Coordinates of C-alpha atoms in Angstrom, one line a residue:
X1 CA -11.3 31.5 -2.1
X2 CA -7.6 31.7 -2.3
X3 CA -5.2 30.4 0.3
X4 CA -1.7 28.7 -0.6
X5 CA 1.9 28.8 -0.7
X6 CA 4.3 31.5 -0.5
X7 CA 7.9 31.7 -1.9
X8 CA 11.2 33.9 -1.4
X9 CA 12.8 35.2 -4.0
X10 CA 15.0 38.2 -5.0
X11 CA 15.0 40.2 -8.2
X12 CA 17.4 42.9 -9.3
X13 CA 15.5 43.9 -12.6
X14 CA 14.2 41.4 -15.0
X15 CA 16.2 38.7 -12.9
X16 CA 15.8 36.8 -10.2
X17 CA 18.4 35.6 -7.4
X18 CA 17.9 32.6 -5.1
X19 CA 17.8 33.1 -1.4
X20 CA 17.7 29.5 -0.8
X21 CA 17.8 28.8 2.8
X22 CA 16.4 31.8 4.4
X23 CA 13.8 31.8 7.2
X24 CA 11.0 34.3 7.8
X25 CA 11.7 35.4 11.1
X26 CA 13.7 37.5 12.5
X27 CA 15.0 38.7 8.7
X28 CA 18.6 40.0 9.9
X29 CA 19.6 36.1 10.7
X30 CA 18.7 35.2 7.1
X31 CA 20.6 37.3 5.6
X32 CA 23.6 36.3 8.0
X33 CA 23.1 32.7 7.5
X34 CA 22.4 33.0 3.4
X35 CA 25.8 35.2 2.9
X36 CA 27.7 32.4 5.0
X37 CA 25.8 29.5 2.8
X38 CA 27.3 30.9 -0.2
X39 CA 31.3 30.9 1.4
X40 CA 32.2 27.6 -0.4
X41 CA 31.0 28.8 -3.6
X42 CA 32.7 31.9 -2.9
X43 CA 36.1 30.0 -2.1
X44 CA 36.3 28.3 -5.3
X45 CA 35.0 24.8 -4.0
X46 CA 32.3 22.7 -2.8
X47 CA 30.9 22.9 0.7
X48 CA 32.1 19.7 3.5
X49 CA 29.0 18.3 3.9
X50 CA 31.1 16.8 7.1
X51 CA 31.6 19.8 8.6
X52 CA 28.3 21.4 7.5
X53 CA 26.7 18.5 9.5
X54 CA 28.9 19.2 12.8
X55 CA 28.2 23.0 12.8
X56 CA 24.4 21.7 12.3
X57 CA 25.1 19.5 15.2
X58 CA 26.6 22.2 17.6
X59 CA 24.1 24.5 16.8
X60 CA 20.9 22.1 16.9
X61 CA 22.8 21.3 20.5
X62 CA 22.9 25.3 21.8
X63 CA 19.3 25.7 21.1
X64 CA 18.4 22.9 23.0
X65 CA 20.2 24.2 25.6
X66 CA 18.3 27.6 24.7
X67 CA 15.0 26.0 24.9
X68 CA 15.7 24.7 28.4
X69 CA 16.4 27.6 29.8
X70 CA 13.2 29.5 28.0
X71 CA 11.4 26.6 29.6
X72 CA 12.2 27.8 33.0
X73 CA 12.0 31.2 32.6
X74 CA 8.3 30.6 31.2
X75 CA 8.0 28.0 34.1
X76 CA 9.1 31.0 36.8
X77 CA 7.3 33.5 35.5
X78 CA 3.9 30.9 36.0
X79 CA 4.9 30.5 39.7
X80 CA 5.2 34.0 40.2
X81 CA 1.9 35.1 39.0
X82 CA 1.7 36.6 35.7
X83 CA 0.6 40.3 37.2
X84 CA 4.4 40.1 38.0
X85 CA 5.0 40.5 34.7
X86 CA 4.0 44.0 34.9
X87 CA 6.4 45.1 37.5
X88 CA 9.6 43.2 36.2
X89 CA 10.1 46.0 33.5
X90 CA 11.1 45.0 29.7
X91 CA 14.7 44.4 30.7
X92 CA 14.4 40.9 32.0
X93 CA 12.8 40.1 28.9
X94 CA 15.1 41.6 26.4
X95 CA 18.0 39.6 28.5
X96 CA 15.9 36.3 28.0
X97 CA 16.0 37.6 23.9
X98 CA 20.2 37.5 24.0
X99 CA 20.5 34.8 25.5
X100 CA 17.9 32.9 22.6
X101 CA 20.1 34.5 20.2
X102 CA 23.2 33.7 21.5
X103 CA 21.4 30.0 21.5
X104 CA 21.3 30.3 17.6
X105 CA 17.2 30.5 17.8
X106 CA 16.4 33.8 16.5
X107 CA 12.8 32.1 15.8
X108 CA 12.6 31.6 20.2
X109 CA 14.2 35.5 20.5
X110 CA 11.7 37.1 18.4
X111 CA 8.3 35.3 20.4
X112 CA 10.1 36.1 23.9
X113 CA 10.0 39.9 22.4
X114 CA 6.9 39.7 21.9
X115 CA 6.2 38.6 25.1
X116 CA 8.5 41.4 26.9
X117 CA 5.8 44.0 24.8
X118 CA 2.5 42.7 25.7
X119 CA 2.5 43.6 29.7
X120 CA 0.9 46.7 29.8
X121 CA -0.3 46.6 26.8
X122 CA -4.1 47.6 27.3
X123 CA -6.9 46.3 28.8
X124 CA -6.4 42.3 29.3
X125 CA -2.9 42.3 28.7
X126 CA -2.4 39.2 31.0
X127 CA -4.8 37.0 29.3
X128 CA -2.5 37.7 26.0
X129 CA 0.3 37.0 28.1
X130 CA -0.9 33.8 28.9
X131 CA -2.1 33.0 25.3
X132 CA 1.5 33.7 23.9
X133 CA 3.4 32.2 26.4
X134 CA 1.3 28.8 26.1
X135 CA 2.9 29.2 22.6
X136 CA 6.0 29.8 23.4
X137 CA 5.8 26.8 25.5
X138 CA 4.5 24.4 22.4
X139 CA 7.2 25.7 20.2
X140 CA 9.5 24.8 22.9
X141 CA 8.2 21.6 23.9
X142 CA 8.0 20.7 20.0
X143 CA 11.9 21.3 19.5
X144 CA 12.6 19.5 22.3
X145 CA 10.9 16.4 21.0
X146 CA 11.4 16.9 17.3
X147 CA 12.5 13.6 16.7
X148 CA 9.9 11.9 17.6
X149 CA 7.2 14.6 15.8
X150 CA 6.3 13.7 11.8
X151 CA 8.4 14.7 9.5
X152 CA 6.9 17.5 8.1
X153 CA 5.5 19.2 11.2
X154 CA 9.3 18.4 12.7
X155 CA 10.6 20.5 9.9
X156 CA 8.1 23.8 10.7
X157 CA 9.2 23.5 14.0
X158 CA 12.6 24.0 12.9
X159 CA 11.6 26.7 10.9
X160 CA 9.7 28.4 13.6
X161 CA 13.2 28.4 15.8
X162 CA 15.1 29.7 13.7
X163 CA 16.5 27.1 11.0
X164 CA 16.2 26.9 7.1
X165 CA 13.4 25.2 5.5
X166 CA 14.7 22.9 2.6
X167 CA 13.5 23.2 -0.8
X168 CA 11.1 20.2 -2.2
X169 CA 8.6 19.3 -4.8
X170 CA 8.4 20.1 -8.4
X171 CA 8.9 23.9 -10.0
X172 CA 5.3 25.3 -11.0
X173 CA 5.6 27.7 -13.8
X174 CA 2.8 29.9 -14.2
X175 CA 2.1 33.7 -14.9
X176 CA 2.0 35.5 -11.6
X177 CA -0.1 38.4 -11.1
X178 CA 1.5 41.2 -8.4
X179 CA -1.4 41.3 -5.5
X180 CA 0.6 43.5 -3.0
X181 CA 3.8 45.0 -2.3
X182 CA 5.0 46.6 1.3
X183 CA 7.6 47.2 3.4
X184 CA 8.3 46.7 7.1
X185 CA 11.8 47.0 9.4
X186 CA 13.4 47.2 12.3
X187 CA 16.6 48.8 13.2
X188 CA 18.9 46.7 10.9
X189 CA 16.8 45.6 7.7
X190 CA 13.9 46.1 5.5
X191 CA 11.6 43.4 4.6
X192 CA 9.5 43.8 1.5
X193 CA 6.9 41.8 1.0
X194 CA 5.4 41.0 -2.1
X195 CA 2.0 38.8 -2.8
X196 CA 2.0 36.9 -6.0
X197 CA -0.9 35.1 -7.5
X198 CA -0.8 32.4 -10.4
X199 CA -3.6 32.7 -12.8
X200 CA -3.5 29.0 -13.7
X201 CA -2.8 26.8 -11.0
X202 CA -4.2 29.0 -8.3
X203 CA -1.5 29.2 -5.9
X204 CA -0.8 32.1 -3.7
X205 CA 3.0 33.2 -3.4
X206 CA 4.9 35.4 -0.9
X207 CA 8.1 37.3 -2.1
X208 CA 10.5 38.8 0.3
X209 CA 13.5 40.8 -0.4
X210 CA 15.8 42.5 1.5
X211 CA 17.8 46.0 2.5
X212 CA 19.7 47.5 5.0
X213 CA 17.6 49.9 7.6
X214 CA 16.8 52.6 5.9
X215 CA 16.3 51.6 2.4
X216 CA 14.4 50.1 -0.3
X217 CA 15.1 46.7 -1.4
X218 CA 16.1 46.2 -4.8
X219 CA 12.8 44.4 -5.6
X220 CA 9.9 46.2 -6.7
X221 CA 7.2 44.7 -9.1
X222 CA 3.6 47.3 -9.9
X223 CA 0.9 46.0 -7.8
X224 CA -1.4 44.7 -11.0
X225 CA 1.5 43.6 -13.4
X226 CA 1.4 40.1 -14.6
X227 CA 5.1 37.6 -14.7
X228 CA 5.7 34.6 -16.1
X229 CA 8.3 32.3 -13.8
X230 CA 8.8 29.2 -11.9
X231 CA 8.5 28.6 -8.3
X232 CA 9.6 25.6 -6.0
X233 CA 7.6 24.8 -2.4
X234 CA 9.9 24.5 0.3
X235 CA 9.6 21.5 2.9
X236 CA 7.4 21.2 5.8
X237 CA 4.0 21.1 7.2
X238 CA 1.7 23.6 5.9
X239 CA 4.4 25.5 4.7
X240 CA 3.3 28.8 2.9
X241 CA 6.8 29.0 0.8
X242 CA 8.7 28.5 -2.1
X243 CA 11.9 29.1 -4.2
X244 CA 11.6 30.7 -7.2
X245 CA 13.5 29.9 -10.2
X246 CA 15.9 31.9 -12.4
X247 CA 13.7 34.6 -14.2
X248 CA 10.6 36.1 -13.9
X249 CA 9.5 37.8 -17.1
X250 CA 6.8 40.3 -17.5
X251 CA 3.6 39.5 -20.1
X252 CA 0.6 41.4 -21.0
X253 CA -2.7 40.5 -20.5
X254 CA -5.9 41.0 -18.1
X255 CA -5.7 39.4 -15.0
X256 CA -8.6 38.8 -12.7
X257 CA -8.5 38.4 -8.9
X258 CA -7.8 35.2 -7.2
X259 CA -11.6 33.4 -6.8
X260 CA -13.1 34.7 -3.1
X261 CA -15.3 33.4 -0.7
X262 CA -17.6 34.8 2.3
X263 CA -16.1 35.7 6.1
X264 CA -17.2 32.3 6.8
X265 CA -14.6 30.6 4.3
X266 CA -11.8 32.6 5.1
X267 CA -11.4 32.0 8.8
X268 CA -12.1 28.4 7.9
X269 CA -8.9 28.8 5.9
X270 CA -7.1 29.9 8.3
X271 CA -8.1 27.5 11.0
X272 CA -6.9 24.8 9.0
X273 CA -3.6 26.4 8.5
X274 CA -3.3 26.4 12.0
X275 CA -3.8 23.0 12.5
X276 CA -0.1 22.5 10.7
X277 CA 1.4 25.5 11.9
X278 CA 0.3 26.6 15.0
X279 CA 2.2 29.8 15.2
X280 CA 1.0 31.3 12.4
X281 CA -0.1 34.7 12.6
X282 CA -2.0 35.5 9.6
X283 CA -3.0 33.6 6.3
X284 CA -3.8 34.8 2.4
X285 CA -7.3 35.0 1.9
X286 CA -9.5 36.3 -0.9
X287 CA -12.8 37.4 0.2
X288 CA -16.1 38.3 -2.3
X289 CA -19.4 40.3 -1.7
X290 CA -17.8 41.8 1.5
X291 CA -18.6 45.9 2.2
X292 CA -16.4 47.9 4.4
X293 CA -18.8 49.1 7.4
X294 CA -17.8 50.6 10.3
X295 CA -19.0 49.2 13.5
X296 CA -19.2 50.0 17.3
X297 CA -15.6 48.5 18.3
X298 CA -13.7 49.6 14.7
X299 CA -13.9 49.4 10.7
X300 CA -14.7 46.0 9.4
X301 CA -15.4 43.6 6.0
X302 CA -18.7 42.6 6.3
X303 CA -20.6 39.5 3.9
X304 CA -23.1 41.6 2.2
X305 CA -25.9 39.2 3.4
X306 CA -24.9 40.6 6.7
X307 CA -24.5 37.0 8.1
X308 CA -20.6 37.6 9.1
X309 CA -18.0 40.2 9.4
X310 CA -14.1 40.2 9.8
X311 CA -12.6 43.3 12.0
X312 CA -9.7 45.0 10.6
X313 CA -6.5 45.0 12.3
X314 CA -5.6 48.2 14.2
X315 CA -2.8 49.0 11.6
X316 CA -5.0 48.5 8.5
X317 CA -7.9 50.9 10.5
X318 CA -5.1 53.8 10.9
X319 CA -3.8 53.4 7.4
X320 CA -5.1 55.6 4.1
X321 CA -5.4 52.6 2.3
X322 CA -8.6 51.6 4.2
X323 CA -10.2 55.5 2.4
X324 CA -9.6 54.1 -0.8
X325 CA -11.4 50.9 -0.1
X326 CA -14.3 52.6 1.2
X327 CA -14.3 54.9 -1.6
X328 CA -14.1 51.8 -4.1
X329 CA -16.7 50.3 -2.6
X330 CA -18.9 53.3 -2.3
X331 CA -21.3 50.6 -0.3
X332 CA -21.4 48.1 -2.9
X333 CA -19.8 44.9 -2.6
X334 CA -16.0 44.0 -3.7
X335 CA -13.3 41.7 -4.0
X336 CA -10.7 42.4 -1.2
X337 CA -7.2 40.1 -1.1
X338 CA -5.7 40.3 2.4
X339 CA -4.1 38.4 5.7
X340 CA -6.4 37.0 8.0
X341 CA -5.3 36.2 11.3
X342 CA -5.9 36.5 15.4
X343 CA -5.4 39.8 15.4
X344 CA -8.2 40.5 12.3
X345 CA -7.8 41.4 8.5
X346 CA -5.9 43.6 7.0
X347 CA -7.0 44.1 3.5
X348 CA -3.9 44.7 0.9
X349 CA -5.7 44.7 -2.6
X350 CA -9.2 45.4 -3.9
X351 CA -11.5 45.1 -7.2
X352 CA -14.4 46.6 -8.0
X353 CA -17.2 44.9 -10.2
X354 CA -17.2 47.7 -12.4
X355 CA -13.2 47.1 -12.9
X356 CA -12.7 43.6 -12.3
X357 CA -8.9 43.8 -14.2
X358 CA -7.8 46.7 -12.1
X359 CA -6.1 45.5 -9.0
X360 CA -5.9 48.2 -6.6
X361 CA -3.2 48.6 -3.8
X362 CA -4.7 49.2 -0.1
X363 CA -1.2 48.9 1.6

């Protein structure tokens, strides 16, 4: 099955510009952060790597200070019963979210949103309560020991609060097929993702570009087209990205899908990803002889042996997409790419045996 790394890259045409730097969550601070990265250049002169290590200084020092405080908050929240939760309102919360960003963590504000969303969420809302804030907690407790954590796991940590993820490793040049392309936003950007999967080496890559609320990001590659281009993987443990290099260059050709596996090997995928990154939410996986069915709780990819099945997430069951899968499949096996995570799969790409060159968008 397929499972690997994912890059960020952004392409205005046949071109491609670094985002060097950026983090994947929340998406406004990287764009903040990667517009001030490029100020020296901009200014006619090299960056002071003195100063650049201050400012990293102050601000590795006010989210300490932000993690402390999170710490309590999560500490009096556990004293108080978390059915409190429920009555507190999502004010508190949001509060607890400034004061993360005004800590420099925009990784910490965007899991303590979360948080502020799940009480009253539906049945057994404070047992997911409980689940993410024991998360919240490692994250916390990780930062706050990060020196004495290995060096790659110390530098997804970093990531995961809010701070850029160096670039390391060797550039792999391949031809990249397009498995997906979608958009998602909040009130002051749009994120496109885009899944890219190298013929050759086997590697798995996500693309992200950026616009302001409202609209499209300059990217857009065809689901199904095929590039030739380099990509770099960025530092850290279990790290999913990459940098990509300077052009990406379309060829022609039949692609096939990325090599699959049953239910079985996909969430076995993504448990090991979760052993280096705990607080990841969903991984790329590639499964084979699965058959949409619809069962008593929701829609679902079944093994055709029957032996396992993966639910679908609750977005992926509401979408059209999950019609033209069925109507792929007609009850016959395929080839679905996806992201598999704690909350189910959500398929983004399918192939039919009758078709297996024709990649075709779910999402």
């Amino acid at each position: 099955m397929s499972v690997v790394p994912s890059t960020v890259v952004d392409m205005n045409g046949m071109g491609v510009r670094s985002t060097a730097g950026q983090v994947p969550a929340p998406v406004s601070d990287e764009v903040s952060r990667g517009a001030g990265s490029r100020l020296g250049a901009a200014d006619g002169g090299p960056a002071d790597p003195v100063a650049a290590r201050r400012r990293a200084e102050r601000r590795a020092a006010r989210i300490t200070s932000g993690a402390r405080e999170l710490e309590q908050r999560l500490t009096d929240l556990l004293r108080g019963g978390l059915a409190a939760a429920g009555r507190t309102g999502h004010g508190l919360w949001e509060e607890t979210a400034a004061r993360m960003v005004d800590a420099q963590a925009p990784g910490l504000a965007g899991r303590v949103r979360e948080l502020g969303a799940i009480p009253g969420s539906g049945p057994g809302w404070p047992v997911r309560l409980l689940e993410e804030c024991a998360l919240t907690h490692l994250l916390d407790r990780a930062w706050l020991t990060a020196d004495r954590l290995p060096a790659p796991f110390a530098t997804t940590v970093r990531t995961r609060v809010g701070l850029p993820a160096p670039v390391a490793g060797s550039p792999v040049r391949d031809h990249w097929l397009v498995l997906a392309q979608y958009d998602t936003g909040d009130s002051r950007l749009t994120t496109r993702r885009v899944w890219l999967y190298g013929t050759t080496g086997g590697r798995t890559a996500l693309v992200l570009s950026y616009g302001a609320a409202g609209r499209a990001p300059r990217l857009s590659l065809p689901v199904g087209a095929l590039f030739d281009g380099e990509l770099t993987p960025h530092a850290g443990s279990g790290q999913v990205r990459a940098e990509p290099g300077e052009r990406f260059v379309p060829v022609a050709g039949p692609a096939a899908p990325p090599p699959g596996g049953p239910v079985g090997a996909a969430l076995d995928a993504y448990g090991r990803a979760l052993r280096e990154d705990p607080w990841l939410d969903a991984w790329p996986v590639t499964l084979s002889g699965v058959v949409p069915a619809r069962a008593e709780y929701g829609w679902q990819l079944a093994d055709a042996d029957g032996r396992e099945a993966l639910p679908l997430t609750s977005g992926a069951r509401s979408h059209p997409g999950l019609w033209r899968l069925v109507a792929l499949s007609g009850g016959a096996p395929v080839t679905v790419f996806g992201e598999c995570g704690h909350r189910g799969f959500t398929p983004l790409a399918a192939w039919s045996p009758e078709a297996p060159n024709e990649t075709v968008p779910l999402l």
